[in-house]
CSV table of C-alpha atoms and ligand atoms in Angstrom, one decimal:
chain,number,residue,atom,x,y,z
Q,196,MET,CA,80.5,99.0,71.4
Q,197,ASP,CA,81.6,96.5,74.1
Q,198,LEU,CA,84.6,98.1,75.8
Q,199,SER,CA,86.0,95.2,77.7
Q,200,SER,CA,87.9,93.7,74.4
Q,201,LEU,CA,89.1,97.3,73.4
Q,202,ASN,CA,92.8,98.4,74.2
Q,203,VAL,CA,92.9,102.3,74.4
Q,204,THR,CA,96.4,104.2,74.9
Q,205,ILE,CA,96.3,107.9,75.8
Q,206,ILE,CA,99.1,110.3,75.0
Q,207,GLY,CA,99.7,112.7,78.0
Q,208,GLY,CA,98.6,112.3,81.5
Q,209,GLY,CA,97.5,115.8,82.4
Q,210,ILE,CA,93.6,116.6,83.5
Q,211,GLY,CA,92.4,115.7,80.2
Q,212,GLY,CA,94.2,112.6,79.9
Q,213,LEU,CA,93.2,111.1,83.5
Q,214,ALA,CA,90.0,111.9,83.0
Q,215,CYS,CA,89.6,109.9,80.3
Q,216,ALA,CA,91.3,107.2,81.6
Q,217,LEU,CA,88.9,106.7,84.3
Q,218,ALA,CA,86.2,107.4,82.1
Q,219,LEU,CA,86.9,104.7,79.8
Q,220,GLY,CA,87.8,102.2,82.9
Q,221,GLN,CA,84.1,102.5,83.8
Q,222,HIS,CA,83.2,101.4,80.4
Q,223,GLY,CA,85.6,98.3,80.8
Q,224,ALA,CA,88.5,99.6,78.5
Q,225,ASP,CA,91.8,98.1,78.9
Q,226,VAL,CA,94.0,102.0,79.3
Q,227,THR,CA,97.4,102.7,79.1
Q,228,VAL,CA,98.6,106.8,79.8
Q,229,LEU,CA,101.9,107.7,78.1
Q,230,GLU,CA,103.3,110.5,80.3
Q,231,GLN,CA,106.4,112.3,79.1
Q,232,ALA,CA,107.5,113.8,82.5
Q,233,GLU,CA,109.1,111.5,85.1
Q,234,GLU,CA,106.4,112.0,87.4
Q,235,ILE,CA,103.1,113.5,87.0
Q,236,THR,CA,103.2,116.7,88.8
Q,237,GLU,CA,102.4,120.0,88.4
Q,238,VAL,CA,103.9,123.4,88.6
Q,239,GLY,CA,102.4,125.4,91.2
Q,240,ALA,CA,99.1,126.8,90.3
Q,241,GLY,CA,95.1,127.4,90.5
Q,242,LEU,CA,92.4,126.1,88.4
Q,243,GLN,CA,88.3,127.3,87.9
Q,244,ILE,CA,86.4,124.0,87.8
Q,245,SER,CA,83.1,125.4,87.1
Q,246,PRO,CA,79.6,123.0,87.4
Q,247,ASN,CA,79.7,121.7,84.1
Q,248,GLY,CA,83.6,120.6,84.8
Q,249,LEU,CA,82.9,119.3,88.3
Q,250,ARG,CA,79.5,116.9,87.0
Q,251,VAL,CA,82.2,114.9,85.0
Q,252,ILE,CA,84.2,114.7,88.5
Q,253,ASP,CA,81.6,114.0,90.1
Q,254,ALA,CA,80.4,111.2,87.3
Q,255,LEU,CA,84.2,109.5,88.1
Q,256,GLY,CA,82.6,109.3,91.9
Q,257,LEU,CA,85.4,112.0,92.7
Q,258,ARG,CA,83.4,115.1,93.2
Q,259,ASP,CA,83.8,114.5,97.6
Q,260,ALA,CA,87.3,114.3,97.4
Q,261,LEU,CA,88.3,117.3,95.1
Q,262,ALA,CA,85.8,119.5,97.2
Q,263,ALA,CA,87.3,118.5,100.6
Q,264,GLN,CA,90.9,119.9,99.2
Q,265,SER,CA,89.4,122.8,97.4
Q,266,VAL,CA,87.9,126.3,98.3
Q,267,ARG,CA,84.1,126.7,97.1
Q,268,GLY,CA,83.8,130.2,95.5
Q,269,GLN,CA,81.0,132.3,96.3
Q,270,ALA,CA,81.3,134.9,93.4
Q,271,VAL,CA,82.8,136.2,90.7
Q,272,SER,CA,83.9,139.9,91.5
Q,273,LEU,CA,84.5,142.6,88.5
Q,274,ARG,CA,86.8,145.3,90.4
Q,275,ASN,CA,87.8,148.8,89.0
Q,276,GLY,CA,91.6,148.0,89.3
Q,277,GLU,CA,92.4,151.5,90.1
Q,278,THR,CA,90.1,152.4,92.2
Q,279,GLY,CA,89.6,148.7,94.0
Q,280,ALA,CA,85.4,149.3,93.8
Q,281,GLU,CA,83.5,146.2,92.9
Q,282,VAL,CA,81.7,146.9,89.1
Q,283,ALA,CA,79.6,144.0,89.4
Q,284,ARG,CA,79.3,140.4,91.1
Q,285,LEU,CA,78.9,137.5,89.9
Q,286,ASP,CA,76.8,135.6,93.3
Q,287,LEU,CA,77.9,131.8,92.5
Q,288,THR,CA,76.0,130.8,95.9
Q,289,ARG,CA,72.5,131.3,93.6
Q,290,LEU,CA,74.1,128.4,91.6
Q,291,GLY,CA,72.3,126.3,94.0
Q,292,GLU,CA,73.8,123.1,96.6
Q,293,ASN,CA,74.6,120.7,94.0
Q,294,GLN,CA,76.3,123.1,91.1
Q,295,SER,CA,79.7,124.0,93.7
Q,296,TYR,CA,82.0,126.5,91.8
Q,297,LEU,CA,85.5,125.3,92.8
Q,298,PHE,CA,88.8,126.9,93.1
Q,299,VAL,CA,91.4,123.9,92.9
Q,300,HIS,CA,95.5,123.3,93.2
Q,301,ARG,CA,96.4,121.7,90.1
Q,302,ALA,CA,98.8,119.5,91.8
Q,303,ASP,CA,95.6,118.3,93.6
Q,304,LEU,CA,93.8,117.3,91.1
Q,305,ILE,CA,96.2,115.8,88.9
Q,306,ASP,CA,97.1,114.0,92.0
Q,307,LEU,CA,93.6,112.8,93.0
Q,308,LEU,CA,93.1,111.6,89.2
Q,309,SER,CA,96.2,109.7,89.1
Q,310,LYS,CA,96.2,108.0,92.3
Q,311,THR,CA,92.6,107.2,91.4
Q,312,ALA,CA,93.4,105.9,88.2
Q,313,ARG,CA,95.9,103.6,89.4
Q,314,ALA,CA,93.7,102.5,92.6
Q,315,ARG,CA,91.4,101.3,89.3
Q,316,GLY,CA,94.2,99.5,87.6
Q,317,ILE,CA,95.1,101.9,85.1
Q,318,GLY,CA,98.7,101.6,83.8
Q,319,ILE,CA,100.5,104.8,83.9
Q,320,ARG,CA,103.9,104.7,82.1
Q,321,LEU,CA,106.0,107.6,82.9
Q,322,LEU,CA,109.4,109.1,81.0
Q,323,GLN,CA,107.4,107.9,77.8
Q,324,LYS,CA,107.6,110.7,75.3
Q,325,ALA,CA,105.9,110.1,72.0
Q,326,THR,CA,106.5,111.7,68.6
Q,327,GLY,CA,104.1,111.1,66.3
Q,328,VAL,CA,100.9,109.0,65.6
Q,329,HIS,CA,100.3,106.4,62.3
Q,330,PRO,CA,96.3,106.6,61.7
Q,331,GLY,CA,94.4,103.2,61.0
Q,332,ASP,CA,92.7,100.2,62.1
Q,333,ARG,CA,95.5,99.4,64.4
Q,334,PRO,CA,97.3,103.0,65.1
Q,335,ARG,CA,100.7,103.2,65.8
Q,336,ILE,CA,102.5,105.1,68.2
Q,337,ASP,CA,106.5,106.2,68.1
Q,338,MET,CA,107.8,106.4,70.7
Q,339,ALA,CA,111.3,109.0,71.2
Q,340,ASN,CA,113.5,106.0,72.5
Q,341,GLY,CA,112.8,104.5,69.3
Q,342,ASP,CA,110.2,102.0,70.1
Q,343,HIS,CA,106.3,101.5,68.9
Q,344,ARG,CA,103.4,100.6,70.6
Q,345,ASP,CA,100.5,99.7,68.7
Q,346,ALA,CA,96.8,100.1,69.9
Q,347,ASP,CA,92.9,99.7,69.4
Q,348,VAL,CA,92.6,103.5,69.9
Q,349,VAL,CA,95.0,106.2,70.3
Q,350,ILE,CA,94.5,109.4,72.2
Q,351,GLY,CA,96.2,112.4,71.6
Q,352,ALA,CA,95.7,114.4,75.4
Q,353,ASP,CA,99.4,115.6,75.0
Q,354,GLY,CA,98.1,119.5,75.2
Q,355,LEU,CA,99.0,122.5,73.7
Q,356,HIS,CA,102.0,121.2,71.9
Q,357,SER,CA,100.4,118.2,70.9
Q,358,VAL,CA,102.5,115.9,68.6
Q,359,VAL,CA,99.3,114.0,67.8
Q,360,ARG,CA,97.6,117.1,66.5
Q,361,PRO,CA,99.7,117.1,63.1
Q,362,HIS,CA,99.0,113.1,62.1
Q,363,VAL,CA,95.5,114.3,62.5
Q,364,THR,CA,94.7,117.0,60.8
Q,365,ARG,CA,96.1,120.1,58.7
Q,366,THR,CA,97.6,122.6,61.5
Q,367,LYS,CA,97.8,126.1,61.4
Q,368,ALA,CA,100.5,128.5,62.9
Q,369,PRO,CA,98.9,129.9,66.3
Q,370,PHE,CA,99.5,133.7,66.8
Q,371,PHE,CA,100.6,136.0,69.5
Q,372,THR,CA,97.4,137.9,71.1
Q,373,GLY,CA,99.2,140.6,72.0
Q,374,GLN,CA,99.0,140.0,75.6
Q,375,VAL,CA,101.5,138.0,78.1
Q,376,ALA,CA,100.4,136.5,81.3
Q,377,TRP,CA,102.3,136.0,84.6
Q,378,ARG,CA,101.3,133.5,87.1
Q,379,ALA,CA,102.1,132.7,90.8
Q,380,ILE,CA,100.3,131.7,94.4
Q,381,VAL,CA,101.3,133.7,97.1
Q,382,PRO,CA,100.5,134.2,100.9
Q,383,ASN,CA,96.8,135.1,101.4
Q,384,THR,CA,97.9,138.6,103.4
Q,385,THR,CA,94.8,140.2,102.8
Q,386,GLY,CA,92.2,138.6,103.9
Q,387,HIS,CA,90.9,137.5,100.4
Q,388,PRO,CA,87.0,136.1,100.6
Q,389,PRO,CA,86.3,132.8,98.5
Q,390,HIS,CA,85.8,135.0,95.2
Q,391,ALA,CA,87.5,134.9,92.5
Q,392,ARG,CA,88.2,139.2,91.9
Q,393,VAL,CA,89.3,140.3,88.2
Q,394,HIS,CA,91.2,143.6,88.7
Q,395,MET,CA,90.2,145.4,85.6
Q,396,GLY,CA,92.4,148.2,84.3
Q,397,PRO,CA,93.1,149.5,80.9
Q,398,GLY,CA,95.0,147.2,78.6
Q,399,ARG,CA,95.3,144.6,82.1
Q,400,HIS,CA,93.6,142.8,84.0
Q,401,MET,CA,94.7,140.5,87.3
Q,402,VAL,CA,93.0,137.8,88.8
Q,403,THR,CA,93.1,136.4,92.4
Q,404,TYR,CA,91.0,133.6,94.3
Q,405,PRO,CA,92.3,131.6,97.4
Q,406,LEU,CA,93.3,127.7,97.6
Q,407,ARG,CA,93.0,125.0,99.5
Q,408,ASP,CA,92.5,126.1,103.0
Q,409,GLY,CA,92.3,130.0,102.0
Q,410,ALA,CA,96.0,130.2,103.3
Q,411,SER,CA,97.3,131.1,99.6
Q,412,LEU,CA,96.0,133.0,96.6
Q,413,ASN,CA,96.3,132.5,93.4
Q,414,VAL,CA,97.9,135.3,90.6
Q,415,VAL,CA,97.2,135.2,87.2
Q,416,ALA,CA,97.7,139.0,85.6
Q,417,VAL,CA,98.0,139.9,82.0
Q,418,GLU,CA,98.9,143.0,80.4
Q,419,GLU,CA,98.8,143.9,76.7
Q,420,ARG,CA,102.1,144.0,74.7
Q,421,ARG,CA,103.9,144.5,71.3
Q,422,ASP,CA,106.8,142.1,72.0
Q,423,TRP,CA,106.4,138.1,73.2
Q,424,THR,CA,107.5,135.8,75.2
Q,425,ALA,CA,108.1,132.3,73.9
Q,426,GLU,CA,104.7,130.4,74.7
Q,427,GLY,CA,105.4,127.6,77.5
Q,428,TRP,CA,106.2,128.2,81.3
Q,429,SER,CA,110.0,127.7,81.0
Q,430,GLN,CA,110.5,131.6,82.1
Q,431,THR,CA,110.3,133.0,85.1
Q,432,ASP,CA,110.5,136.8,85.4
Q,433,ASP,CA,112.0,139.6,87.3
Q,434,PRO,CA,108.8,140.6,90.0
Q,435,ASN,CA,109.3,144.3,89.9
Q,436,THR,CA,108.3,144.2,86.2
Q,437,LEU,CA,105.2,142.5,87.0
Q,438,ARG,CA,104.8,145.3,90.1
Q,439,ALA,CA,105.7,147.9,87.3
Q,440,ALA,CA,102.8,146.7,85.2
Q,441,PHE,CA,100.2,146.9,87.9
Q,442,ALA,CA,101.8,150.0,89.9
Q,443,GLY,CA,99.0,152.2,88.8
Q,444,PHE,CA,96.4,149.8,90.9
Q,445,ASP,CA,94.9,150.0,93.8
Q,446,ALA,CA,96.7,149.1,97.3
Q,447,GLU,CA,95.1,145.3,97.9
Q,448,VAL,CA,96.8,144.6,94.5
Q,449,HIS,CA,100.3,146.3,95.4
Q,450,GLN,CA,100.1,144.1,98.7
Q,451,ILE,CA,99.2,141.0,96.9
Q,452,LEU,CA,102.1,141.6,94.2
Q,453,SER,CA,104.6,142.6,96.8
Q,454,GLN,CA,104.8,138.8,98.1
Q,455,ALA,CA,105.0,137.3,94.4
Q,456,LYS,CA,108.5,136.0,94.1
Q,457,ALA,CA,109.8,134.4,90.9
Q,458,PRO,CA,106.4,134.8,88.5
Q,459,GLY,CA,106.1,132.7,85.6
Q,460,VAL,CA,105.6,134.3,82.3
Q,461,TRP,CA,104.8,133.6,78.9
Q,462,GLY,CA,103.3,135.2,75.8
Q,463,LEU,CA,99.2,134.5,75.3
Q,464,PHE,CA,98.9,132.6,71.7
Q,465,ARG,CA,95.8,132.0,69.8
Q,466,HIS,CA,95.4,128.3,68.3
Q,467,PRO,CA,92.9,128.0,65.9
Q,468,VAL,CA,90.4,124.7,67.1
Q,469,ALA,CA,91.4,121.5,64.8
Q,470,ASP,CA,89.6,121.4,61.6
Q,471,ARG,CA,89.4,117.3,62.4
Q,472,TRP,CA,89.4,115.9,65.4
Q,473,PHE,CA,89.8,112.2,64.9
Q,474,ALA,CA,91.7,110.2,61.9
Q,475,PRO,CA,91.3,106.6,61.6
Q,476,GLY,CA,91.6,104.9,65.5
Q,477,VAL,CA,92.9,108.5,66.5
Q,478,ALA,CA,91.5,111.3,68.7
Q,479,LEU,CA,92.7,114.7,70.3
Q,480,LEU,CA,91.3,115.8,72.7
Q,481,GLY,CA,91.5,119.1,75.5
Q,482,ASP,CA,94.1,121.7,74.8
Q,483,ALA,CA,95.9,119.1,72.1
Q,484,ALA,CA,92.7,119.9,69.2
Q,485,HIS,CA,91.5,123.3,71.5
Q,486,PRO,CA,93.3,125.3,73.3
Q,487,THR,CA,91.9,128.5,75.0
Q,488,LEU,CA,92.8,131.6,76.2
Q,489,PRO,CA,92.5,131.4,80.1
Q,490,PHE,CA,89.7,134.7,80.5
Q,491,LEU,CA,87.1,132.2,81.2
Q,492,ALA,CA,89.0,129.7,83.3
Q,493,GLN,CA,87.4,127.3,80.8
Q,494,GLY,CA,90.7,124.9,79.3
Q,495,ALA,CA,90.9,122.1,82.2
Q,496,ASN,CA,86.7,122.4,82.2
Q,497,MET,CA,86.6,121.6,78.0
Q,498,ALA,CA,88.8,118.8,79.0
Q,499,LEU,CA,87.0,117.2,81.6
Q,500,GLU,CA,83.8,117.0,78.9
Q,501,ASP,CA,85.9,116.1,76.2
Q,502,ALA,CA,87.1,113.0,78.0
Q,503,TRP,CA,83.7,112.1,79.3
Q,504,VAL,CA,81.8,112.6,75.9
Q,505,LEU,CA,85.0,110.9,73.9
Q,506,ALA,CA,84.7,107.6,76.5
Q,507,ASP,CA,80.6,107.7,76.1
Q,508,SER,CA,81.1,108.1,72.2
Q,509,LEU,CA,82.9,104.7,72.0
Q,510,ALA,CA,80.9,102.7,74.4
Q,511,HIS,CA,77.4,103.9,72.5
Q,512,ALA,CA,79.0,103.2,68.4
Q,513,VAL,CA,79.2,100.6,66.8
Q,514,THR,CA,82.5,101.0,65.5
Q,515,VAL,CA,85.4,103.2,66.8
Q,516,ASP,CA,85.2,106.0,63.7
Q,517,ALA,CA,81.6,106.4,64.0
Q,518,ALA,CA,82.6,106.8,67.5
Q,519,LEU,CA,85.3,109.4,67.1
Q,520,GLU,CA,83.0,111.3,64.8
Q,521,ALA,CA,80.3,111.3,67.5
Q,522,TYR,CA,82.4,112.8,69.8
Q,523,GLN,CA,83.8,115.4,67.1
Q,524,ILE,CA,80.3,116.4,66.4
Q,525,ARG,CA,79.0,116.9,70.5
Q,526,ARG,CA,81.9,118.7,71.3
Q,527,LYS,CA,83.4,120.6,68.8
Q,528,GLY,CA,80.4,123.5,68.7
Q,529,ARG,CA,80.4,124.2,72.3
Q,530,VAL,CA,84.3,124.1,72.5
Q,531,ARG,CA,84.1,126.9,69.9
Q,532,ARG,CA,81.4,129.0,71.5
Q,533,VAL,CA,83.4,128.8,75.5
Q,534,ILE,CA,86.8,130.3,73.2
Q,535,ASN,CA,84.9,132.8,71.6
Q,536,ALA,CA,83.8,134.1,74.8
Q,537,ALA,CA,86.9,134.1,76.4
Q,538,SER,CA,88.8,136.1,73.4
Q,539,ARG,CA,85.8,138.5,74.1
Q,540,ASN,CA,86.6,138.7,77.7
Q,541,ALA,CA,90.1,140.1,77.4
Q,542,ARG,CA,88.7,143.2,75.7
Q,543,ASN,CA,86.3,144.0,78.0
Q,544,TYR,CA,88.6,143.5,80.5
Q,545,HIS,CA,91.1,145.7,79.7
Q,546,LEU,CA,88.7,148.9,78.5
Q,547,SER,CA,90.2,152.3,78.7
Q,548,PRO,CA,88.1,154.8,81.3
Q,549,GLY,CA,85.8,157.0,78.8
Q,550,PRO,CA,82.4,156.8,77.5
Q,551,VAL,CA,82.8,153.0,76.3
Q,552,ARG,CA,84.1,151.9,79.8
Q,553,PHE,CA,81.8,153.8,81.5
Q,554,ALA,CA,78.6,152.8,79.8
Q,555,ALA,CA,79.7,148.8,79.8
Q,556,HIS,CA,80.7,149.1,83.8
Q,557,THR,CA,77.3,150.8,84.8
Q,558,ALA,CA,75.2,148.4,82.9
Q,559,LEU,CA,76.9,145.0,84.5
Q,560,GLY,CA,76.6,147.2,87.8
Q,561,LEU,CA,73.1,147.7,87.5
Q,562,LEU,CA,72.5,143.9,86.6
Q,563,SER,CA,74.3,142.7,89.4
Q,564,THR,CA,72.3,144.6,91.6
Q,565,TYR,CA,68.4,144.8,90.5
Q,566,ALA,CA,69.0,141.5,88.5
Q,567,PRO,CA,71.7,139.1,90.4
Q,568,GLY,CA,69.9,136.0,88.9
Q,569,ARG,CA,69.6,137.4,85.3
Q,570,MET,CA,73.5,138.1,85.5
Q,571,LEU,CA,74.2,135.1,86.3
Q,572,GLY,CA,71.8,133.4,84.2
Q,573,ARG,CA,74.3,135.0,81.2
Q,574,PHE,CA,76.1,131.6,82.2
Q,575,ASP,CA,73.4,129.1,82.1
Q,576,TRP,CA,74.3,127.9,78.8
Q,577,LEU,CA,78.2,127.0,79.9
Q,578,TYR,CA,77.9,126.2,83.8
Q,579,ARG,CA,74.3,124.5,83.4
Q,580,TYR,CA,75.5,122.1,81.1
Q,581,ASP,CA,75.9,118.7,82.0
Q,582,VAL,CA,77.6,117.0,79.6
Q,583,THR,CA,77.1,113.3,81.5
Q,584,ARG,CA,73.3,113.9,80.8
Q,585,GLU,CA,73.6,115.0,77.0
Q,586,ARG,CA,71.6,113.7,74.7
Q,587,ARG,CA,73.7,111.3,71.9
Q,588,GLY,CA,73.1,112.6,68.3
B,96,LIG,C1,97.6,130.8,83.6
B,96,LIG,C2,96.2,129.4,83.4
B,96,LIG,C3,95.0,129.3,84.0
B,96,LIG,C4,94.5,128.2,83.8
B,96,LIG,N1,93.3,128.9,84.5
B,96,LIG,C5,92.1,127.8,84.1
B,96,LIG,C6,91.0,127.6,84.9
B,96,LIG,O1,90.9,128.2,86.2
B,96,LIG,N2,89.8,126.7,84.5
B,96,LIG,C7,90.7,126.2,83.7
B,96,LIG,O2,89.3,124.9,83.4
B,96,LIG,N3,91.2,125.9,82.9
B,96,LIG,C8,92.2,126.7,83.2
B,96,LIG,N4,93.4,126.7,82.2
B,96,LIG,C9,93.2,125.6,81.2
B,96,LIG,C10,93.8,124.4,81.7
B,96,LIG,O3,94.8,124.5,82.5
B,96,LIG,C11,94.0,124.0,80.6
B,96,LIG,O4,93.3,123.9,79.4
B,96,LIG,C12,94.3,122.2,80.3
B,96,LIG,O5,95.0,121.7,81.6
B,96,LIG,C13,94.4,121.6,79.5
B,96,LIG,O6,94.9,120.0,79.9
B,96,LIG,P1,95.1,118.9,78.8
B,96,LIG,O7,95.3,117.5,79.3
B,96,LIG,O8,94.4,118.8,77.5
B,96,LIG,O9,96.8,119.4,78.5
B,96,LIG,P2,97.7,119.3,79.9
B,96,LIG,O10,96.9,119.7,81.0
B,96,LIG,O11,98.9,120.0,79.3
B,96,LIG,O12,98.0,117.9,80.0
B,96,LIG,C14,98.9,117.3,78.5
B,96,LIG,C15,99.8,116.1,79.3
B,96,LIG,O13,100.5,115.1,78.4
B,96,LIG,C16,102.0,115.7,78.5
B,96,LIG,N5,102.6,115.0,77.1
B,96,LIG,C17,103.1,116.3,76.3
B,96,LIG,N6,103.3,116.0,75.2
B,96,LIG,C18,103.8,114.7,75.3
B,96,LIG,C19,104.1,113.5,74.4
B,96,LIG,N7,105.0,113.9,73.5
B,96,LIG,N8,104.1,112.2,74.8
B,96,LIG,C20,103.8,111.9,76.3
B,96,LIG,N9,103.7,113.1,77.0
B,96,LIG,C21,103.2,114.3,76.9
B,96,LIG,C22,102.4,116.5,79.5
B,96,LIG,O14,104.0,116.2,79.8
B,96,LIG,C23,101.3,116.8,80.7
B,96,LIG,O15,101.4,116.1,81.5
B,96,LIG,C24,94.6,127.7,82.6
B,96,LIG,C25,95.7,127.7,82.1
B,96,LIG,C26,96.2,128.7,81.7
B,96,LIG,C27,97.7,128.9,81.2
């Protein structure tokens, strides 16, 4: 399809929506992004952008600009949270020169995507909250201010609490996973190396990695709980609650958590992957279609991959609806695999001392010491995947 006569409206100016706007812009489409917020900013938090997501950033022409503001990760280090000893390591330097794994500040990525979009003539309209869509030949968007907008294609990139999703597919209620997560950025006072450290303990784990020039550390801490917090980032917690949850961990973890001021806290819910990702003229993308638990650091990477494939499908199909169907076919299997792998990680990180943990940690330790290439090779399906060169079905 010649996209130069196609008018696309994207609901949501997050990572997925902005990346899709840029990808469609490269095909000549006329794109508008509607964002509910007053400005496109991000709460302070880190993201791991793995080589599969970075290939999309590269294809959008932004790789060097992002790398310049990021820390290049050299390893993922799995550690015994109680003793601080390394259990196993994923040596990211073995990925090769063109396969960087970056630790990125979300605000920097959003800023880069939105500034580039504006510079390339993409309209970003702020304070534009959508309330629903009507799929059809010329899909229509209902706006919170009572206005209506139409377009040739509408893309719902409006995140976890998507207003587009219920108009595209049957929605099922999310369920609480029995885990809460805290998120904070603290000064790097421990000389933390350019590694993602996963501090593992019974029923809990904490991930730390440096951001920007290495002066700060991103912290995500997860604890299993019966009671639950509302989903979302609106709540901050007493840092002493977070410290108490990790009281049994080693001195490094204590020092890191002693710097936490007002961590965000939220309940982790599992949302089923949407059955259908498209309706006539309307598609879902990123968290709107398939929110994932953060245990494989792939939510934003999947949104980037989706963004590329959706634009590519539109550019290479004969009709809009054939393109949207092709997009779903190309994405669903891979996203499901990623989400299942992320869910398994939670269990593996939270093992209690005993024979199961001993066997699991010993096997991982042996593999990482004696066959580091094979250890990393277990993730080839994820990190070496190049969605920008994918064969179209
Ligand atoms: C603790 C934590 C750590 C994470 N770490 C990683 C990681 O290391 N690597 C990784 O790849 N992923 C990570 N993720 C996941 C990642 O943040 C998300 O999967 C990703 O941001 C999804 O992008 P998105 O564009 O689909 O949605 P979002 O980023 O949520 O963007 C949605 C946008 O839509 C806007 N919007 C919402 N509703 C409306 C409306 N009605 N009208 C108009 N605009 C609207 C919102 O304001 C927002 O700007 C992490 C997530 C969490 C919670």
